[in-house]
PDB file of C-alpha atoms and ligand atoms in Angstrom:
ATOM      1  CA  MET U1018     -11.538 -12.224   6.653  1.00 98.00           C
ATOM      2  CA  ARG U1019      -8.850 -12.115   3.972  1.00 98.00           C
ATOM      3  CA  LEU U1020      -9.784 -10.905   0.512  1.00 98.00           C
ATOM      4  CA  LEU U1021      -7.696 -10.873  -2.654  1.00 98.00           C
ATOM      5  CA  THR U1022      -7.896 -10.208  -6.384  1.00 98.00           C
ATOM      6  CA  PHE U1023      -6.478 -12.780  -8.788  1.00 98.00           C
ATOM      7  CA  ARG U1024      -6.069 -12.956 -12.543  1.00 98.00           C
ATOM      8  CA  SER U1025      -7.909 -15.619 -14.524  1.00 95.00           C
ATOM      9  CA  GLU U1026      -8.359 -16.277 -18.238  1.00 94.00           C
ATOM     10  CA  SER U1027     -11.567 -14.252 -18.182  1.00 92.00           C
ATOM     11  CA  GLY U1028     -10.114 -11.276 -16.319  1.00 97.00           C
ATOM     12  CA  THR U1029      -9.634 -10.596 -12.612  1.00 98.00           C
ATOM     13  CA  ARG U1030     -11.800 -12.125  -9.856  1.00 98.00           C
ATOM     14  CA  ALA U1031     -12.236 -11.318  -6.188  1.00 98.00           C
ATOM     15  CA  GLY U1032     -11.615 -14.161  -3.768  1.00 98.00           C
ATOM     16  CA  ARG U1033     -11.805 -14.971  -0.058  1.00 98.00           C
ATOM     17  CA  LEU U1034      -8.719 -16.689   1.313  1.00 98.00           C
ATOM     18  CA  ASP U1035      -9.816 -19.361   3.767  1.00 96.00           C
ATOM     19  CA  GLY U1036      -7.841 -20.906   6.615  1.00 92.00           C
ATOM     20  CA  ASP U1037      -7.102 -24.074   4.669  1.00 91.00           C
ATOM     21  CA  GLY U1038      -5.241 -22.127   1.979  1.00 92.00           C
ATOM     22  CA  THR U1039      -7.989 -22.318  -0.612  1.00 97.00           C
ATOM     23  CA  VAL U1040      -9.580 -19.327  -2.277  1.00 98.00           C
ATOM     24  CA  THR U1041     -13.344 -19.104  -2.686  1.00 98.00           C
ATOM     25  CA  THR U1042     -14.321 -17.154  -5.771  1.00 97.00           C
ATOM     26  CA  LEU U1043     -16.600 -14.192  -5.040  1.00 98.00           C
ATOM     27  CA  ASP U1044     -19.233 -12.602  -7.240  1.00 96.00           C
ATOM     28  CA  ALA U1045     -17.140  -9.517  -8.085  1.00 98.00           C
ATOM     29  CA  PRO U1046     -14.329  -8.837 -10.570  1.00 98.00           C
ATOM     30  CA  ASP U1047     -12.004  -7.501  -7.857  1.00 98.00           C
ATOM     31  CA  VAL U1048     -11.946  -6.412  -4.209  1.00 98.00           C
ATOM     32  CA  GLY U1049     -12.633  -2.772  -5.107  1.00 98.00           C
ATOM     33  CA  ALA U1050     -15.791  -3.760  -6.974  1.00 98.00           C
ATOM     34  CA  LEU U1051     -16.823  -5.959  -4.040  1.00 98.00           C
ATOM     35  CA  LEU U1052     -16.485  -3.047  -1.602  1.00 98.00           C
ATOM     36  CA  ALA U1053     -18.504  -0.810  -3.960  1.00 98.00           C
ATOM     37  CA  SER U1054     -21.272  -3.400  -4.408  1.00 98.00           C
ATOM     38  CA  GLY U1055     -23.259  -2.467  -1.303  1.00 96.00           C
ATOM     39  CA  ALA U1056     -22.999  -1.986   2.451  1.00 95.00           C
ATOM     40  CA  ASP U1057     -23.477  -5.706   3.139  1.00 97.00           C
ATOM     41  CA  TRP U1058     -20.273  -6.730   1.298  1.00 98.00           C
ATOM     42  CA  ARG U1059     -18.829  -8.261   4.494  1.00 97.00           C
ATOM     43  CA  GLU U1060     -21.784 -10.592   5.007  1.00 98.00           C
ATOM     44  CA  ARG U1061     -21.927 -11.578   1.343  1.00 98.00           C
ATOM     45  CA  ALA U1062     -18.197 -12.214   1.122  1.00 98.00           C
ATOM     46  CA  ALA U1063     -18.234 -14.263   4.336  1.00 98.00           C
ATOM     47  CA  ALA U1064     -21.200 -16.373   3.181  1.00 98.00           C
ATOM     48  CA  ALA U1065     -20.027 -16.935  -0.403  1.00 97.00           C
ATOM     49  CA  ALA U1066     -19.683 -20.536  -1.503  1.00 96.00           C
ATOM     50  CA  GLY U1067     -18.453 -20.129  -5.087  1.00 91.00           C
ATOM     51  CA  PRO U1068     -15.859 -22.247  -6.908  1.00 95.00           C
ATOM     52  CA  ARG U1069     -12.690 -22.882  -4.901  1.00 96.00           C
ATOM     53  CA  VAL U1070      -9.150 -22.692  -6.194  1.00 95.00           C
ATOM     54  CA  ALA U1071      -5.779 -23.279  -4.530  1.00 95.00           C
ATOM     55  CA  LEU U1072      -3.873 -20.166  -3.444  1.00 95.00           C
ATOM     56  CA  ASP U1073      -0.656 -21.810  -4.639  1.00 93.00           C
ATOM     57  CA  GLY U1074       0.056 -20.709  -8.156  1.00 87.00           C
ATOM     58  CA  LEU U1075      -2.616 -17.992  -8.228  1.00 96.00           C
ATOM     59  CA  ASP U1076      -1.530 -14.905 -10.144  1.00 98.00           C
ATOM     60  CA  LEU U1077      -2.373 -12.064  -7.756  1.00 98.00           C
ATOM     61  CA  ALA U1078      -3.393  -8.646  -9.053  1.00 98.00           C
ATOM     62  CA  PRO U1079      -3.136  -5.501  -6.899  1.00 99.00           C
ATOM     63  CA  VAL U1080      -5.708  -6.217  -4.187  1.00 98.00           C
ATOM     64  CA  VAL U1081      -7.645  -3.150  -5.419  1.00 98.00           C
ATOM     65  CA  PRO U1082      -6.560  -2.836  -9.070  1.00 98.00           C
ATOM     66  CA  SER U1083      -8.116   0.523  -9.948  1.00 98.00           C
ATOM     67  CA  PRO U1084      -9.012   2.644  -6.915  1.00 98.00           C
ATOM     68  CA  SER U1085     -10.720   5.945  -7.670  1.00 98.00           C
ATOM     69  CA  LYS U1086      -8.084   7.519  -5.418  1.00 98.00           C
ATOM     70  CA  ILE U1087      -4.678   6.509  -4.108  1.00 98.00           C
ATOM     71  CA  ILE U1088      -3.643   9.037  -1.483  1.00 98.00           C
ATOM     72  CA  CYS U1089      -0.237   8.810   0.154  1.00 98.00           C
ATOM     73  CA  VAL U1090       1.125  10.269   3.361  1.00 98.00           C
ATOM     74  CA  GLY U1091       4.759  11.312   3.577  1.00 95.00           C
ATOM     75  CA  LEU U1092       6.778  11.825   6.761  1.00 94.00           C
ATOM     76  CA  ASN U1093       4.468   9.863   9.056  1.00 97.00           C
ATOM     77  CA  TYR U1094       6.943   7.867  11.171  1.00 97.00           C
ATOM     78  CA  LYS U1095       8.959   9.695  13.797  1.00 95.00           C
ATOM     79  CA  LEU U1096      12.158   7.699  13.140  1.00 94.00           C
ATOM     80  CA  HIS U1097      11.815   8.296   9.381  1.00 93.00           C
ATOM     81  CA  ILE U1098      11.298  12.040   9.886  1.00 94.00           C
ATOM     82  CA  ALA U1099      14.498  12.024  11.946  1.00 93.00           C
ATOM     83  CA  GLU U1100      16.500  10.222   9.226  1.00 92.00           C
ATOM     84  CA  THR U1101      15.359  12.715   6.539  1.00 91.00           C
ATOM     85  CA  GLY U1102      16.360  15.692   8.693  1.00 92.00           C
ATOM     86  CA  LEU U1103      13.032  17.366   7.827  1.00 92.00           C
ATOM     87  CA  ALA U1104      10.795  19.140  10.338  1.00 94.00           C
ATOM     88  CA  THR U1105       7.947  17.253  12.027  1.00 95.00           C
ATOM     89  CA  PRO U1106       4.808  18.215  10.080  1.00 95.00           C
ATOM     90  CA  GLU U1107       1.881  19.829  11.851  1.00 97.00           C
ATOM     91  CA  TYR U1108      -0.537  18.360   9.298  1.00 97.00           C
ATOM     92  CA  PRO U1109      -0.315  15.188   7.174  1.00 97.00           C
ATOM     93  CA  THR U1110       1.971  15.578   4.137  1.00 96.00           C
ATOM     94  CA  LEU U1111      -0.141  14.404   1.192  1.00 98.00           C
ATOM     95  CA  PHE U1112       0.518  13.344  -2.367  1.00 98.00           C
ATOM     96  CA  ALA U1113      -1.186  11.006  -4.826  1.00 98.00           C
ATOM     97  CA  LYS U1114      -0.477   8.085  -7.107  1.00 98.00           C
ATOM     98  CA  PHE U1115      -2.392   6.784 -10.107  1.00 98.00           C
ATOM     99  CA  ALA U1116      -3.658   3.237 -10.596  1.00 98.00           C
ATOM    100  CA  ARG U1117      -1.068   2.541 -13.289  1.00 98.00           C
ATOM    101  CA  ALA U1118       1.566   2.583 -10.539  1.00 98.00           C
ATOM    102  CA  LEU U1119       0.079  -0.536  -8.904  1.00 98.00           C
ATOM    103  CA  VAL U1120       1.367  -4.093  -9.333  1.00 98.00           C
ATOM    104  CA  GLY U1121       0.426  -7.406  -7.702  1.00 98.00           C
ATOM    105  CA  ALA U1122       2.153  -9.271  -4.892  1.00 98.00           C
ATOM    106  CA  GLY U1123       4.408 -11.258  -7.233  1.00 98.00           C
ATOM    107  CA  ASP U1124       4.646  -8.931 -10.220  1.00 98.00           C
ATOM    108  CA  PRO U1125       7.859  -7.214 -11.347  1.00 98.00           C
ATOM    109  CA  ILE U1126       8.607  -3.709 -10.099  1.00 98.00           C
ATOM    110  CA  VAL U1127       9.531  -1.791 -13.260  1.00 98.00           C
ATOM    111  CA  LEU U1128      12.439   0.576 -12.539  1.00 98.00           C
ATOM    112  CA  PRO U1129      12.134   3.512 -14.954  1.00 97.00           C
ATOM    113  CA  ALA U1130      15.201   3.965 -17.136  1.00 96.00           C
ATOM    114  CA  ALA U1131      14.896   7.733 -16.601  1.00 97.00           C
ATOM    115  CA  SER U1132      15.685   7.503 -12.868  1.00 97.00           C
ATOM    116  CA  ARG U1133      19.019   6.635 -11.284  1.00 97.00           C
ATOM    117  CA  GLU U1134      17.742   6.853  -7.714  1.00 98.00           C
ATOM    118  CA  MET U1135      15.036   4.229  -7.119  1.00 98.00           C
ATOM    119  CA  ASP U1136      14.308   3.511  -3.445  1.00 98.00           C
ATOM    120  CA  TRP U1137      12.037   1.364  -1.262  1.00 98.00           C
ATOM    121  CA  GLU U1138       9.325   2.318   1.289  1.00 98.00           C
ATOM    122  CA  VAL U1139       7.346  -0.416   3.057  1.00 98.00           C
ATOM    123  CA  GLU U1140       3.924   0.979   4.009  1.00 98.00           C
ATOM    124  CA  LEU U1141       0.688  -0.051   5.652  1.00 98.00           C
ATOM    125  CA  ALA U1142      -2.166   0.702   3.235  1.00 98.00           C
ATOM    126  CA  VAL U1143      -5.704   1.430   4.412  1.00 98.00           C
ATOM    127  CA  VAL U1144      -8.603   0.432   2.152  1.00 98.00           C
ATOM    128  CA  VAL U1145     -11.845   2.383   2.458  1.00 98.00           C
ATOM    129  CA  GLY U1146     -15.015   0.280   2.745  1.00 98.00           C
ATOM    130  CA  ARG U1147     -17.796   2.808   2.243  1.00 97.00           C
ATOM    131  CA  THR U1148     -18.451   6.340   1.061  1.00 98.00           C
ATOM    132  CA  VAL U1149     -17.362   8.737   3.787  1.00 98.00           C
ATOM    133  CA  GLY U1150     -17.157  12.509   4.023  1.00 98.00           C
ATOM    134  CA  GLY U1151     -16.581  14.839   6.970  1.00 98.00           C
ATOM    135  CA  ALA U1152     -15.911  11.902   9.293  1.00 98.00           C
ATOM    136  CA  ASP U1153     -14.870  12.156  12.943  1.00 97.00           C
ATOM    137  CA  ALA U1154     -12.436   9.513  14.219  1.00 93.00           C
ATOM    138  CA  ALA U1155     -15.201   7.028  15.130  1.00 95.00           C
ATOM    139  CA  ASP U1156     -16.897   7.325  11.716  1.00 97.00           C
ATOM    140  CA  ALA U1157     -13.518   7.070  10.027  1.00 97.00           C
ATOM    141  CA  ARG U1158     -12.743   3.827  11.895  1.00 96.00           C
ATOM    142  CA  GLU U1159     -16.096   2.400  10.745  1.00 96.00           C
ATOM    143  CA  ALA U1160     -15.373   3.392   7.150  1.00 98.00           C
ATOM    144  CA  ILE U1161     -12.150   1.358   6.970  1.00 98.00           C
ATOM    145  CA  ALA U1162     -12.659  -1.979   5.189  1.00 98.00           C
ATOM    146  CA  GLY U1163      -9.257  -3.254   6.205  1.00 98.00           C
ATOM    147  CA  TYR U1164      -5.532  -3.110   5.662  1.00 98.00           C
ATOM    148  CA  THR U1165      -3.002  -4.351   3.159  1.00 98.00           C
ATOM    149  CA  ALA U1166       0.718  -3.980   2.438  1.00 98.00           C
ATOM    150  CA  ALA U1167       2.366  -1.710  -0.117  1.00 99.00           C
ATOM    151  CA  ASN U1168       5.785  -0.571  -1.182  1.00 98.00           C
ATOM    152  CA  ASP U1169       5.907   3.082  -2.227  1.00 98.00           C
ATOM    153  CA  ILE U1170       8.884   2.576  -4.550  1.00 98.00           C
ATOM    154  CA  SER U1171      10.164   6.100  -5.183  1.00 98.00           C
ATOM    155  CA  ALA U1172      12.361   7.852  -7.744  1.00 98.00           C
ATOM    156  CA  ARG U1173      14.272  10.196  -5.419  1.00 98.00           C
ATOM    157  CA  ASP U1174      15.802  12.267  -8.238  1.00 98.00           C
ATOM    158  CA  PHE U1175      12.355  12.959  -9.731  1.00 98.00           C
ATOM    159  CA  GLN U1176      10.858  13.454  -6.251  1.00 98.00           C
ATOM    160  CA  ARG U1177      13.389  16.234  -5.593  1.00 97.00           C
ATOM    161  CA  ARG U1178      13.065  18.028  -8.938  1.00 98.00           C
ATOM    162  CA  THR U1179      10.291  20.235  -7.542  1.00 98.00           C
ATOM    163  CA  ALA U1180       8.573  20.944  -4.226  1.00 96.00           C
ATOM    164  CA  GLN U1181       5.710  18.598  -5.197  1.00 96.00           C
ATOM    165  CA  TRP U1182       6.693  14.909  -4.902  1.00 97.00           C
ATOM    166  CA  LEU U1183       4.194  13.366  -7.328  1.00 98.00           C
ATOM    167  CA  GLN U1184       6.552  12.833 -10.278  1.00 98.00           C
ATOM    168  CA  GLY U1185       8.847  10.682  -8.143  1.00 98.00           C
ATOM    169  CA  LYS U1186       5.994   8.626  -6.773  1.00 98.00           C
ATOM    170  CA  THR U1187       3.806   7.374  -9.606  1.00 98.00           C
ATOM    171  CA  PHE U1188       5.906   5.797 -12.338  1.00 98.00           C
ATOM    172  CA  ASP U1189       3.998   2.956 -14.026  1.00 98.00           C
ATOM    173  CA  SER U1190       4.212  -0.464 -12.331  1.00 98.00           C
ATOM    174  CA  THR U1191       6.238   0.563  -9.297  1.00 98.00           C
ATOM    175  CA  THR U1192       3.902   0.050  -6.305  1.00 98.00           C
ATOM    176  CA  PRO U1193       3.144  -3.513  -5.136  1.00 98.00           C
ATOM    177  CA  LEU U1194      -0.198  -3.707  -3.273  1.00 99.00           C
ATOM    178  CA  GLY U1195      -1.399  -6.855  -1.498  1.00 98.00           C
ATOM    179  CA  PRO U1196      -1.255  -9.786  -1.128  1.00 98.00           C
ATOM    180  CA  VAL U1197      -4.583  -9.635   0.736  1.00 98.00           C
ATOM    181  CA  LEU U1198      -6.889  -7.146   2.365  1.00 98.00           C
ATOM    182  CA  VAL U1199      -7.324  -8.149   6.015  1.00 98.00           C
ATOM    183  CA  THR U1200     -10.594  -6.829   7.419  1.00 98.00           C
ATOM    184  CA  GLY U1201     -10.621  -4.726  10.561  1.00 95.00           C
ATOM    185  CA  ASP U1202     -12.466  -7.335  12.629  1.00 94.00           C
ATOM    186  CA  GLU U1203      -9.452  -9.634  12.166  1.00 95.00           C
ATOM    187  CA  ILE U1204      -6.572  -7.172  12.548  1.00 95.00           C
ATOM    188  CA  GLY U1205      -8.010  -4.401  14.760  1.00 92.00           C
ATOM    189  CA  ASP U1206      -6.982  -0.817  14.111  1.00 91.00           C
ATOM    190  CA  ALA U1207      -3.486  -1.774  12.889  1.00 96.00           C
ATOM    191  CA  THR U1208      -1.750   0.657  15.246  1.00 95.00           C
ATOM    192  CA  ASP U1209       0.960  -1.741  16.456  1.00 96.00           C
ATOM    193  CA  LEU U1210       2.102  -3.967  13.598  1.00 98.00           C
ATOM    194  CA  GLU U1211       5.664  -4.720  12.529  1.00 98.00           C
ATOM    195  CA  LEU U1212       6.666  -3.785   8.971  1.00 98.00           C
ATOM    196  CA  THR U1213       9.836  -4.885   7.176  1.00 98.00           C
ATOM    197  CA  CYS U1214      11.488  -4.449   3.808  1.00 98.00           C
ATOM    198  CA  ALA U1215      14.427  -6.485   2.517  1.00 98.00           C
ATOM    199  CA  VAL U1216      16.420  -6.263  -0.717  1.00 98.00           C
ATOM    200  CA  ASP U1217      18.004  -9.515  -1.929  1.00 98.00           C
ATOM    201  CA  GLY U1218      17.386 -10.900   1.558  1.00 98.00           C
ATOM    202  CA  GLU U1219      19.179  -8.061   3.374  1.00 98.00           C
ATOM    203  CA  GLU U1220      16.885  -6.302   5.832  1.00 98.00           C
ATOM    204  CA  MET U1221      16.639  -2.579   5.072  1.00 98.00           C
ATOM    205  CA  GLN U1222      13.626  -1.492   7.140  1.00 98.00           C
ATOM    206  CA  ARG U1223      12.049  -2.750  10.356  1.00 98.00           C
ATOM    207  CA  GLY U1224       9.533  -0.580  12.151  1.00 97.00           C
ATOM    208  CA  ARG U1225       6.212  -0.609  13.938  1.00 98.00           C
ATOM    209  CA  THR U1226       3.041   1.248  13.035  1.00 98.00           C
ATOM    210  CA  SER U1227       2.992   2.511  16.636  1.00 97.00           C
ATOM    211  CA  ASP U1228       5.720   4.980  15.522  1.00 97.00           C
ATOM    212  CA  MET U1229       3.209   6.792  13.251  1.00 97.00           C
ATOM    213  CA  LEU U1230       2.572  10.473  13.764  1.00 97.00           C
ATOM    214  CA  PHE U1231      -0.997  10.271  12.374  1.00 98.00           C
ATOM    215  CA  ALA U1232      -2.787   6.915  12.922  1.00 97.00           C
ATOM    216  CA  PRO U1233      -4.948   5.340  10.167  1.00 97.00           C
ATOM    217  CA  ALA U1234      -8.364   6.447  11.520  1.00 97.00           C
ATOM    218  CA  GLU U1235      -7.026   9.959  12.102  1.00 97.00           C
ATOM    219  CA  LEU U1236      -5.798  10.078   8.491  1.00 98.00           C
ATOM    220  CA  ILE U1237      -9.124   8.851   7.078  1.00 98.00           C
ATOM    221  CA  SER U1238     -10.955  11.480   9.144  1.00 98.00           C
ATOM    222  CA  TYR U1239      -8.582  14.230   7.959  1.00 98.00           C
ATOM    223  CA  LEU U1240      -8.777  13.193   4.299  1.00 98.00           C
ATOM    224  CA  SER U1241     -12.566  12.800   4.376  1.00 98.00           C
ATOM    225  CA  ARG U1242     -12.834  16.465   5.318  1.00 98.00           C
ATOM    226  CA  ILE U1243     -11.004  17.372   2.099  1.00 98.00           C
ATOM    227  CA  VAL U1244     -12.536  14.907  -0.360  1.00 98.00           C
ATOM    228  CA  THR U1245     -15.310  12.336  -0.059  1.00 98.00           C
ATOM    229  CA  LEU U1246     -13.666   8.924   0.091  1.00 98.00           C
ATOM    230  CA  ASP U1247     -15.191   6.061  -1.876  1.00 98.00           C
ATOM    231  CA  PRO U1248     -15.192   2.275  -1.404  1.00 98.00           C
ATOM    232  CA  GLY U1249     -11.899   0.846  -2.619  1.00 98.00           C
ATOM    233  CA  ASP U1250      -9.924   4.052  -2.168  1.00 99.00           C
ATOM    234  CA  VAL U1251      -6.418   3.322  -0.905  1.00 99.00           C
ATOM    235  CA  VAL U1252      -4.387   5.378   1.562  1.00 98.00           C
ATOM    236  CA  LEU U1253      -0.669   4.652   1.949  1.00 98.00           C
ATOM    237  CA  THR U1254       0.250   5.708   5.467  1.00 98.00           C
ATOM    238  CA  GLY U1255       3.962   6.453   5.181  1.00 98.00           C
ATOM    239  CA  THR U1256       7.176   4.510   5.683  1.00 97.00           C
ATOM    240  CA  PRO U1257       9.336   3.768   8.735  1.00 97.00           C
ATOM    241  CA  SER U1258      13.071   4.534   8.806  1.00 96.00           C
ATOM    242  CA  GLY U1259      15.656   2.673   6.756  1.00 97.00           C
ATOM    243  CA  ILE U1260      15.199   4.065   3.258  1.00 97.00           C
ATOM    244  CA  GLY U1261      18.158   3.779   0.891  1.00 98.00           C
ATOM    245  CA  ASP U1262      18.263   7.530   0.350  1.00 96.00           C
ATOM    246  CA  SER U1263      19.229   8.238   3.962  1.00 94.00           C
ATOM    247  CA  ARG U1264      22.223   5.868   3.967  1.00 96.00           C
ATOM    248  CA  THR U1265      25.853   6.915   3.525  1.00 96.00           C
ATOM    249  CA  PRO U1266      26.449   6.470   0.676  1.00 97.00           C
ATOM    250  CA  PRO U1267      22.837   6.232  -0.549  1.00 98.00           C
ATOM    251  CA  VAL U1268      21.698   2.772  -1.693  1.00 98.00           C
ATOM    252  CA  ARG U1269      19.589   2.406  -4.851  1.00 98.00           C
ATOM    253  CA  LEU U1270      17.543  -0.395  -6.380  1.00 98.00           C
ATOM    254  CA  ARG U1271      18.898  -2.125  -9.485  1.00 98.00           C
ATOM    255  CA  PRO U1272      17.281  -4.425 -12.048  1.00 97.00           C
ATOM    256  CA  GLY U1273      17.458  -8.047 -10.939  1.00 98.00           C
ATOM    257  CA  GLN U1274      17.131  -7.311  -7.229  1.00 98.00           C
ATOM    258  CA  ILE U1275      14.265  -8.812  -5.232  1.00 98.00           C
ATOM    259  CA  VAL U1276      12.262  -6.569  -2.900  1.00 98.00           C
ATOM    260  CA  THR U1277      10.502  -8.367  -0.032  1.00 98.00           C
ATOM    261  CA  THR U1278       7.860  -6.288   1.729  1.00 98.00           C
ATOM    262  CA  ALA U1279       6.111  -7.727   4.781  1.00 98.00           C
ATOM    263  CA  ILE U1280       3.611  -6.610   7.413  1.00 98.00           C
ATOM    264  CA  GLU U1281       2.744  -8.615  10.504  1.00 98.00           C
ATOM    265  CA  GLY U1282      -0.733 -10.149  10.255  1.00 97.00           C
ATOM    266  CA  ILE U1283      -1.116  -9.256   6.577  1.00 98.00           C
ATOM    267  CA  GLY U1284       1.521 -11.033   4.498  1.00 98.00           C
ATOM    268  CA  THR U1285       4.442 -10.644   2.134  1.00 98.00           C
ATOM    269  CA  LEU U1286       5.015  -9.105  -1.279  1.00 98.00           C
ATOM    270  CA  THR U1287       7.920 -10.538  -3.288  1.00 98.00           C
ATOM    271  CA  ASN U1288       8.756  -8.471  -6.355  1.00 98.00           C
ATOM    272  CA  VAL U1289      11.720  -8.631  -8.716  1.00 98.00           C
ATOM    273  CA  CYS U1290      13.009  -5.368 -10.153  1.00 98.00           C
ATOM    274  CA  THR U1291      13.176  -5.119 -13.914  1.00 98.00           C
ATOM    275  CA  GLY U1292      14.244  -2.291 -16.212  1.00 95.00           C
ATOM    276  CA  SER U1293      11.821  -0.251 -18.292  1.00 90.00           C
ATOM    277  CA  ALA U1294      11.927   0.402 -22.030  1.00 85.00           C
ATOM    278  CA  TRP U1295      11.623   4.173 -21.495  1.00 83.00           C
TER     279      TRP U1295
HETATM  280 ZN1  LIG A 542       5.833   6.684   1.009  1.00 94.66          ZN
END
């Protein structure tokens, strides 16, 4: 099943994307609210027969617009660790983002005027489907609602100002999330999917989730032993190699460029970069 959140005149709505390209409106304002509405969300979403709209022309919001937590994993692909020259971590490298960083699948990425070093990071994002704490790997797998695509657009200069990365990772309107959440029954455990990122049509990243150091279920288990995860929480699982920062000379994003982020079996995000007022 493929779920999405779209904007309408009366606010956002959750929808189910059907095989014929139409979207069936669900009884929830967004996918996060759907996941939080009770353990039987899968059955209700699958059975829904609400008003139908065409996918074409829909204005997509971040698939989960306001997660209670957005947790990100750095240095999680072996080839990316190699290109950064950093040591292979023994434990997941964690940082957070706030919901204001999120944008939809076709929204602009707002490059902050304060940064001169904006960079791309295609990432598989895991969406939590139920409350889970202290989970082993099997429980963690069960707690995953599904997977979506993200781009962890990063301000490298701010990221490097201090040992903590957060300030380079959560500028407003910098992280596309979507276009759809694909449930686990359709995509499996997402441990061998191809991910790509292109800028103005030039391929910058191409990797496979099989290169991950810590797989999605392992990450959910690890995180759930630190903090109880809630329905709609989003975990960005790290980026493969090919970031602009590791090139010689480094390559940066500029206003006007188009970032295309794609994951096999999930879909594509197409976002134009704009400048910010401050
Ligand atoms: Zn990242």
